[in-house]
Coordinates of C-alpha atoms in Angstrom, one line a residue:
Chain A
X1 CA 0.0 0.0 0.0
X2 CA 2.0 3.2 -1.1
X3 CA 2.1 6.0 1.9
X4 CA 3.3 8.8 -1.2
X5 CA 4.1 7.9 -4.4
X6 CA 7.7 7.1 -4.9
X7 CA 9.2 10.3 -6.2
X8 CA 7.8 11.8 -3.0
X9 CA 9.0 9.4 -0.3
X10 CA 12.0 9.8 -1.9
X11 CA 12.5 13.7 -1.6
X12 CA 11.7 12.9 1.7
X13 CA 14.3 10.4 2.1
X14 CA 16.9 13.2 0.5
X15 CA 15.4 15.9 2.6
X16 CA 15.6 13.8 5.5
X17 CA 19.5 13.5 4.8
X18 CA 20.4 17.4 5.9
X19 CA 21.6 18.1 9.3
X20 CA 18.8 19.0 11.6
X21 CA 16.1 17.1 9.6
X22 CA 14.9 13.9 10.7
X23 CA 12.4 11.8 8.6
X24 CA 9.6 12.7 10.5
X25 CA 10.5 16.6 10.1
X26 CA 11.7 15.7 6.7
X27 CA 7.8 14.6 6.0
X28 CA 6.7 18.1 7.1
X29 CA 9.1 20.0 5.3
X30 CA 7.9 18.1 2.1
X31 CA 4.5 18.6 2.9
X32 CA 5.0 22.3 3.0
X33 CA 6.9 22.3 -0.1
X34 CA 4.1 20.3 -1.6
X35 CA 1.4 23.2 -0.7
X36 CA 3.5 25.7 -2.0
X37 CA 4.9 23.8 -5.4
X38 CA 5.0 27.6 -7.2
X39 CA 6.1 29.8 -4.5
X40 CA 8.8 27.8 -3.2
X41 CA 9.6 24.2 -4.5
X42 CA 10.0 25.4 -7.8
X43 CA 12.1 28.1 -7.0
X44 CA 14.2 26.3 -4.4
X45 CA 14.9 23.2 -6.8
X46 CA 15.8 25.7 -9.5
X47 CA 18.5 27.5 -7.3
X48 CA 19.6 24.2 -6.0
X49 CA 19.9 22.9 -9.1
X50 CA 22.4 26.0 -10.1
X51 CA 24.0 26.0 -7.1
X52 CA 25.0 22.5 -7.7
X53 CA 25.9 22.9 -11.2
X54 CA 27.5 26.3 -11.2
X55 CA 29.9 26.2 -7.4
X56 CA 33.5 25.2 -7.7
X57 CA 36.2 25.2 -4.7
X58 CA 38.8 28.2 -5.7
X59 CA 41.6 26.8 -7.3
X60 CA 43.9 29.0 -4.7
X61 CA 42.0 29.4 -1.4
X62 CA 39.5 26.2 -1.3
X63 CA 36.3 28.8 -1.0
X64 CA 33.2 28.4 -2.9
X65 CA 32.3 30.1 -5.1
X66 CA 31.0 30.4 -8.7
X67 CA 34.7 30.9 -10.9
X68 CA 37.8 29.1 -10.8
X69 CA 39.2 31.5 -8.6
X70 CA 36.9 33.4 -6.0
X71 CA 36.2 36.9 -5.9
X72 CA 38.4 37.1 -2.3
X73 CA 41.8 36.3 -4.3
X74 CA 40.7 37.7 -7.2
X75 CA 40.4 41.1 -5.6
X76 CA 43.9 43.1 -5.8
X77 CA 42.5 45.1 -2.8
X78 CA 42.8 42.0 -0.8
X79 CA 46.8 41.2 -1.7
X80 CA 47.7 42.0 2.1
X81 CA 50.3 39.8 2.1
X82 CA 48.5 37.9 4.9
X83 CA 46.1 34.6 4.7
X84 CA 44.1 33.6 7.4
X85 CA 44.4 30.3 7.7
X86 CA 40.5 28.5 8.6
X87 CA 38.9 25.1 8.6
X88 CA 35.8 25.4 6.8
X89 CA 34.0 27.8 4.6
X90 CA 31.7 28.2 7.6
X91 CA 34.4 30.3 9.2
X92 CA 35.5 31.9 5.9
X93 CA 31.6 33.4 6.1
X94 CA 31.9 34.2 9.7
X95 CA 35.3 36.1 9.7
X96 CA 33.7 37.8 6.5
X97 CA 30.6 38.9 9.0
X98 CA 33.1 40.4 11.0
X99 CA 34.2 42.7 8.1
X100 CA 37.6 43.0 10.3
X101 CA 40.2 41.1 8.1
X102 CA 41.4 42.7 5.0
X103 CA 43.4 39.9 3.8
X104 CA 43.3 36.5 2.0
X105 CA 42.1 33.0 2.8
X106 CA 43.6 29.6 2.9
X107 CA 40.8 26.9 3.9
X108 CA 41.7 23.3 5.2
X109 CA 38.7 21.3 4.4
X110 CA 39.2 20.1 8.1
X111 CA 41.5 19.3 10.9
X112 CA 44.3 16.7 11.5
X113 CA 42.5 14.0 13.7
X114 CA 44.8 10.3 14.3
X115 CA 40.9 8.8 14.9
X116 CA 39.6 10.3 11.1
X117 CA 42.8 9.4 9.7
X118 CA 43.2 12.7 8.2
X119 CA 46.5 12.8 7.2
X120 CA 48.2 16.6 6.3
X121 CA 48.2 15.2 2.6
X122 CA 44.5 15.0 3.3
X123 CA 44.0 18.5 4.3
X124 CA 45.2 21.5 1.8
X125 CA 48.3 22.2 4.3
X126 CA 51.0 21.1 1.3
X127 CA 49.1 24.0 -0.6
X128 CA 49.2 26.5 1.8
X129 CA 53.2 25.7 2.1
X130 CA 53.7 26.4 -1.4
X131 CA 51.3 29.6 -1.5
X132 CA 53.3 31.0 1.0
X133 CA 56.7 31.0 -0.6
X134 CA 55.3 31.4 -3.9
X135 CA 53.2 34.6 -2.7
X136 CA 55.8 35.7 -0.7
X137 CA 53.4 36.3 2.2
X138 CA 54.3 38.1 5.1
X139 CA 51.6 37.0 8.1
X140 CA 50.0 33.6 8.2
X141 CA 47.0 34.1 11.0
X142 CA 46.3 30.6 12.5
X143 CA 42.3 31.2 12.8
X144 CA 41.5 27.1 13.5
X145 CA 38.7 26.0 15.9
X146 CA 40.2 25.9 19.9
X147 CA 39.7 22.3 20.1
X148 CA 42.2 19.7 20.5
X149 CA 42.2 18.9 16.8
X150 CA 42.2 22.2 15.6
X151 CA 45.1 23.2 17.5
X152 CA 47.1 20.2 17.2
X153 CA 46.6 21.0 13.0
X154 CA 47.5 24.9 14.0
X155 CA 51.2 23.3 15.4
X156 CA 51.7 21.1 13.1
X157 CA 51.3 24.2 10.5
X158 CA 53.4 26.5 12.1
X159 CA 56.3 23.4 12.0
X160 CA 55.8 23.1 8.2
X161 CA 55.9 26.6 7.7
X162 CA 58.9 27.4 10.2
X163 CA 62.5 28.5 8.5
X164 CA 59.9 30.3 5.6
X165 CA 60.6 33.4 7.2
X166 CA 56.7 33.9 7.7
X167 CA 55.6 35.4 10.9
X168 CA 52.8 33.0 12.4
X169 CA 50.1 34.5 14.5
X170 CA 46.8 33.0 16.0
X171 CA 43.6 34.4 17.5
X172 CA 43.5 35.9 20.7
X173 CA 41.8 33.7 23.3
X174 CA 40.4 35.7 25.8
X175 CA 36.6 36.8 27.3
X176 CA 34.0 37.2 24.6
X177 CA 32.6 40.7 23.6
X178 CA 30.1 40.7 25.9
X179 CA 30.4 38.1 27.8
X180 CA 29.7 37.2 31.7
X181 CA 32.8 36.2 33.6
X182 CA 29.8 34.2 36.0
X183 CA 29.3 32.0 32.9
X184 CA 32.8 31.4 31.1
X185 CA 34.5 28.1 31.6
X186 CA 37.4 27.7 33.8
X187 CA 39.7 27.3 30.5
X188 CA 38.2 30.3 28.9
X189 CA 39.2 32.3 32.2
X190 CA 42.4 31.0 32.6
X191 CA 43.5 31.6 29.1
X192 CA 41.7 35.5 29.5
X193 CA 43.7 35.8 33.0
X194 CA 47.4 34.3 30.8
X195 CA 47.4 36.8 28.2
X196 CA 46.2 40.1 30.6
X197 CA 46.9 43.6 29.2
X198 CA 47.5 46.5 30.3
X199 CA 44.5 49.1 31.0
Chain B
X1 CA 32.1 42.4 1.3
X2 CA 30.0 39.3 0.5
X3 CA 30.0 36.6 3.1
X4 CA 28.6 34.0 0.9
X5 CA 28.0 34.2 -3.1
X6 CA 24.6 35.6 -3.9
X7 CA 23.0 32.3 -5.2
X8 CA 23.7 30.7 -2.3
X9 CA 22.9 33.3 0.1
X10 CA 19.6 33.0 -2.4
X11 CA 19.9 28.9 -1.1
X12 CA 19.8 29.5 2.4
X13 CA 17.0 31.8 2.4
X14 CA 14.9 29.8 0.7
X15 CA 15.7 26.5 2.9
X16 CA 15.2 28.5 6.4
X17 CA 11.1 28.8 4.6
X18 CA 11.5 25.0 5.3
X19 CA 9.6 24.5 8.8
X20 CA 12.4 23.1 11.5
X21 CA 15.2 25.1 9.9
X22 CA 15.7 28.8 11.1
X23 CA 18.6 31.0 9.2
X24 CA 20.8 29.4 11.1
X25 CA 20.3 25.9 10.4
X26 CA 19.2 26.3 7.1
X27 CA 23.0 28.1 6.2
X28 CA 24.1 24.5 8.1
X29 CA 22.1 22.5 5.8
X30 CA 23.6 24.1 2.7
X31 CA 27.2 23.7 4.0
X32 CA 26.6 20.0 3.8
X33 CA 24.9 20.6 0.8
X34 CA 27.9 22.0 -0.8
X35 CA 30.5 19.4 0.4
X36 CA 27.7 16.9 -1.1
X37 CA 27.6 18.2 -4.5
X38 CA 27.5 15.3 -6.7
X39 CA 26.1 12.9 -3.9
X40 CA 23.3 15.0 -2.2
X41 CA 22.4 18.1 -3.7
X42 CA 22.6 18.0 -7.4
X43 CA 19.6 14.6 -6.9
X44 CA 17.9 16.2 -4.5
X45 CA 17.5 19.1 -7.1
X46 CA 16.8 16.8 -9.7
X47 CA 13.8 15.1 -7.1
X48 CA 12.4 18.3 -6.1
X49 CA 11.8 19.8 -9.8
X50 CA 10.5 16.8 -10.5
X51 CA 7.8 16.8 -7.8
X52 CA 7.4 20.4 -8.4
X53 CA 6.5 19.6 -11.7
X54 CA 4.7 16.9 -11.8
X55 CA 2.5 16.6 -9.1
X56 CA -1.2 17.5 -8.8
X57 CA -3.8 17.0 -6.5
X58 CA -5.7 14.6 -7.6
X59 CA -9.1 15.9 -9.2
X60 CA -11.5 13.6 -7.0
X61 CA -10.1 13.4 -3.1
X62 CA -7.5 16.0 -3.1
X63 CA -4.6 13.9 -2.5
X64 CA -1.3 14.6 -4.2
X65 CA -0.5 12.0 -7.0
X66 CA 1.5 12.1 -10.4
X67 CA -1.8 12.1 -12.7
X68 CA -5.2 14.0 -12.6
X69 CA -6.9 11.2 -10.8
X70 CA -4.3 9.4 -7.7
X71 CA -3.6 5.9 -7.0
X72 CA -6.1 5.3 -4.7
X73 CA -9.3 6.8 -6.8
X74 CA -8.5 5.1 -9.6
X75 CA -7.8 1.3 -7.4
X76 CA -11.0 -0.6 -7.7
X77 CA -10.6 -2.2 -5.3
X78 CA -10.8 0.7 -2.8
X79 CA -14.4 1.5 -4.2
X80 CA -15.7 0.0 -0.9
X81 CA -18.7 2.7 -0.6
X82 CA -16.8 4.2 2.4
X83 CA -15.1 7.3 2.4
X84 CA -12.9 9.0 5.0
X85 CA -13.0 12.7 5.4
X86 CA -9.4 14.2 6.5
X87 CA -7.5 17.3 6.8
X88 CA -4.5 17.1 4.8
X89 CA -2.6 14.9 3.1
X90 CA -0.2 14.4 5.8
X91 CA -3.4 12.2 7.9
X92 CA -4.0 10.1 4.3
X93 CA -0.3 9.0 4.9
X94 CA -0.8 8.7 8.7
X95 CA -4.0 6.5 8.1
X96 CA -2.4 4.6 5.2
X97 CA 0.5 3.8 7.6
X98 CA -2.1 2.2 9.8
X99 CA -3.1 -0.2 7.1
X100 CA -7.0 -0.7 7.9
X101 CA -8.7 1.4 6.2
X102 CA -9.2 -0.1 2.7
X103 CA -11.6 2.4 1.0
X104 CA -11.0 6.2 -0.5
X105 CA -10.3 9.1 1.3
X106 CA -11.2 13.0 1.0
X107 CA -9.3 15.6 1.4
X108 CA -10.6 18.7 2.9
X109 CA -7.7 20.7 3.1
X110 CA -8.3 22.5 6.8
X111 CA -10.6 22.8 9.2
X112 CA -13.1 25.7 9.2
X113 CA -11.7 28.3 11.3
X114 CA -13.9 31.9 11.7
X115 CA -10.4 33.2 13.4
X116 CA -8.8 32.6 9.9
X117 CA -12.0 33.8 8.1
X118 CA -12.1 30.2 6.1
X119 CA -15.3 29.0 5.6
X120 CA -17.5 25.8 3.8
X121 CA -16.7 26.9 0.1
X122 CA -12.9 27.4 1.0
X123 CA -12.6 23.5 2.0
X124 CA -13.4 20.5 0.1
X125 CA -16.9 20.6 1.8
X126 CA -19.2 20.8 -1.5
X127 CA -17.2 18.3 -3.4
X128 CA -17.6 16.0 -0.7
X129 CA -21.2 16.2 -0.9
X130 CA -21.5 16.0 -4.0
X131 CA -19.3 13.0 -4.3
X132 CA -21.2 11.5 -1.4
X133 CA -24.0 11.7 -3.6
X134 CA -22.7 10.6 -7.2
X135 CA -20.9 7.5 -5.8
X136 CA -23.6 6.2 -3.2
X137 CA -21.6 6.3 -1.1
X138 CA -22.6 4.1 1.8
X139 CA -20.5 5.6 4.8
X140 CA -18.7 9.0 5.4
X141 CA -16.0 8.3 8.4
X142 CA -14.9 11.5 10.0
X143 CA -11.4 11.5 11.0
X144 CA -11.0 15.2 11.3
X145 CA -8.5 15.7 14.5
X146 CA -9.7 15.9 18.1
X147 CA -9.5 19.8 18.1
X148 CA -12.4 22.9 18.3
X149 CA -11.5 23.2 15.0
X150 CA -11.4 19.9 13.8
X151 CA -14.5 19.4 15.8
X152 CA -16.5 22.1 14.6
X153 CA -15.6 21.1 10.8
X154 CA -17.0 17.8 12.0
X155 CA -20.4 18.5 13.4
X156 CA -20.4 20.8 9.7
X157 CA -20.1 18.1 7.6
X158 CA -22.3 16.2 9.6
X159 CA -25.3 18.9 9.3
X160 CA -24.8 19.0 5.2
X161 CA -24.9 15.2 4.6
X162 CA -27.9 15.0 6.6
X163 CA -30.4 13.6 4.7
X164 CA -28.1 11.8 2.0
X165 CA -29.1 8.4 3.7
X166 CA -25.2 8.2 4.0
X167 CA -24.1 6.4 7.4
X168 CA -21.7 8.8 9.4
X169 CA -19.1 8.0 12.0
X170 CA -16.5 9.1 13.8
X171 CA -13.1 7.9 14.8
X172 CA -13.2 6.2 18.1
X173 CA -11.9 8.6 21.4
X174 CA -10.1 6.5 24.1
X175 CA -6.7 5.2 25.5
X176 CA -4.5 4.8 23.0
X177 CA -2.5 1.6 22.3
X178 CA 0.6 1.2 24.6
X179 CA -0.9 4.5 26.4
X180 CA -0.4 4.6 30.3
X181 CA -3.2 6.1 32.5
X182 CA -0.7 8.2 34.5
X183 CA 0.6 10.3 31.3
X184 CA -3.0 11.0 29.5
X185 CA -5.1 14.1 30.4
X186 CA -8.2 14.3 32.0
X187 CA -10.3 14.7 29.1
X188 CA -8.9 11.3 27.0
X189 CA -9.8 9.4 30.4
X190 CA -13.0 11.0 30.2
X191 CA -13.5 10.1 26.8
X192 CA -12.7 6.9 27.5
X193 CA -15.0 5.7 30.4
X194 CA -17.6 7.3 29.0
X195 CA -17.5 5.1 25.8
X196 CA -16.5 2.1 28.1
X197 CA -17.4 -1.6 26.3
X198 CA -18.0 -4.7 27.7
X199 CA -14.9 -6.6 28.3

């Protein structure tokens, strides 16, 4: 006895595949699309579909975006002589949010991690090493999550880079912009309480 | 400074529509999206055009098939005389899950609501009777759910079949199965006792 017909369950079956969908709220996001097939389905299929067709990883930086090479290293402005170094794109659009950094990119695609087995050939760490001596960059900002796999990928970069001559910096680690001392963690704290300044 | 290419800024906007994704999520859900190119996104695009293109609600019951008329209308063997009256199309799935019920279903499409100004003519509500009347139909089951709303829609229907000669009943109120006394409200226990059977 069919529940949907087949092209249906399967949407749901794809749907149900994102992160924070579940095949029951899979079933209800289908059902919505299916009441508004003009308004939305269509449209969202059709920008899905060109999404998928059209985004490529930069050939220099590893960010997506719809060209060979994105429009962060294809903008001269941007030549600062310093890449940030990040995991993800995720963080590419979050350090873009914060309309702070001038300079250029350099994503990972992920941290070191002996349980993964993800290797440094696995990782685009080999390309940032020859970027920085072929760029002749002057500042490599280590902007990699504060979690043991993230920082153990942020040493093992500043090894492969050492005798280049590049100066290697990281974020600050300290109490967030607004933040409560009553609610920090210990770590955060200790690290904020380290690397005091003067007033 | 563009944090994310504008088709896929276009992406996430129209995922966080989806109910259970907000803007946050739904930006999540396109990350993955993007690593899944080949794998994930460019079917699920394919799928959801496809739906979006093809289906219709079917011209007879209201439930969403490939074709003018669904699977169920046009399955003989579901002409049983009985028909069951539901909201949406998510309760023909729920019911078809179920497995009993082996006639054909219609589709109403709400509940009458005077907060939401929808009334008879905006439902399924002639059709029905009308149907009701074309087929011979020999029993209308009312499986509208157990709210004012769904209620009131109900008692409706009800009033405008009267005098069709067409059997109408109800979905059964009680405990239900693997339900424990100690977590049900008061007015499902009363429901119950009241229709009590003989054990």
């Amino acid at each position: 006895m069919a529940q949907a017909p087949k092209e249906i369950e399967q949407l749901i079956d794809l749907m149900a595949r994102l992160p924070g969908l579940g095949p029951r709220s899979a079933r209800r996001a289908v059902l919505m699309l299916l009441k508004k097939r003009v308004q939305v389905m269509a449209p969202l299929a059709r920008v899905m579909a060109s999404v998928a067709e059209n985004a490529r990883d930069c050939q220099i930086c590893g960010n997506i975006s719809g060209a060979e090479v994105c429009t962060i290293c294809s903008d001269d402005r941007r030549a600062t002589g310093e890449i940030c170094v990040i995991e993800d794109v995720a963080d590419l659009w979050a350090m873009e949010r914060g309309q702070v950094f001038k300079g250029r990119y350099h994503i990972l695609g992920g941290t070191l991690s002996a349980l993964d087995a993800i290797g440094p050939d696995d990782l685009r760490i080999p390309a940032l090493v020859a970027r920085v001596k072929d760029e002749g960059t002057r500042e490599v900002i280590l902007a990699l999550n504060a979690t043991v796999d993230g920082q153990t990928t942020a040493h093992y970069i500043a090894e492969a880079l050492e005798g280049s001559g590049v100066s290697i910096t990281s974020l600050a680690q300290g109490v967030p912009i607004g933040g409560e001392l009553d609610y920090l963690d210990d770590g955060t704290i200790g690290a904020a309480l380290r690397a005091r300044r003067q007033f």
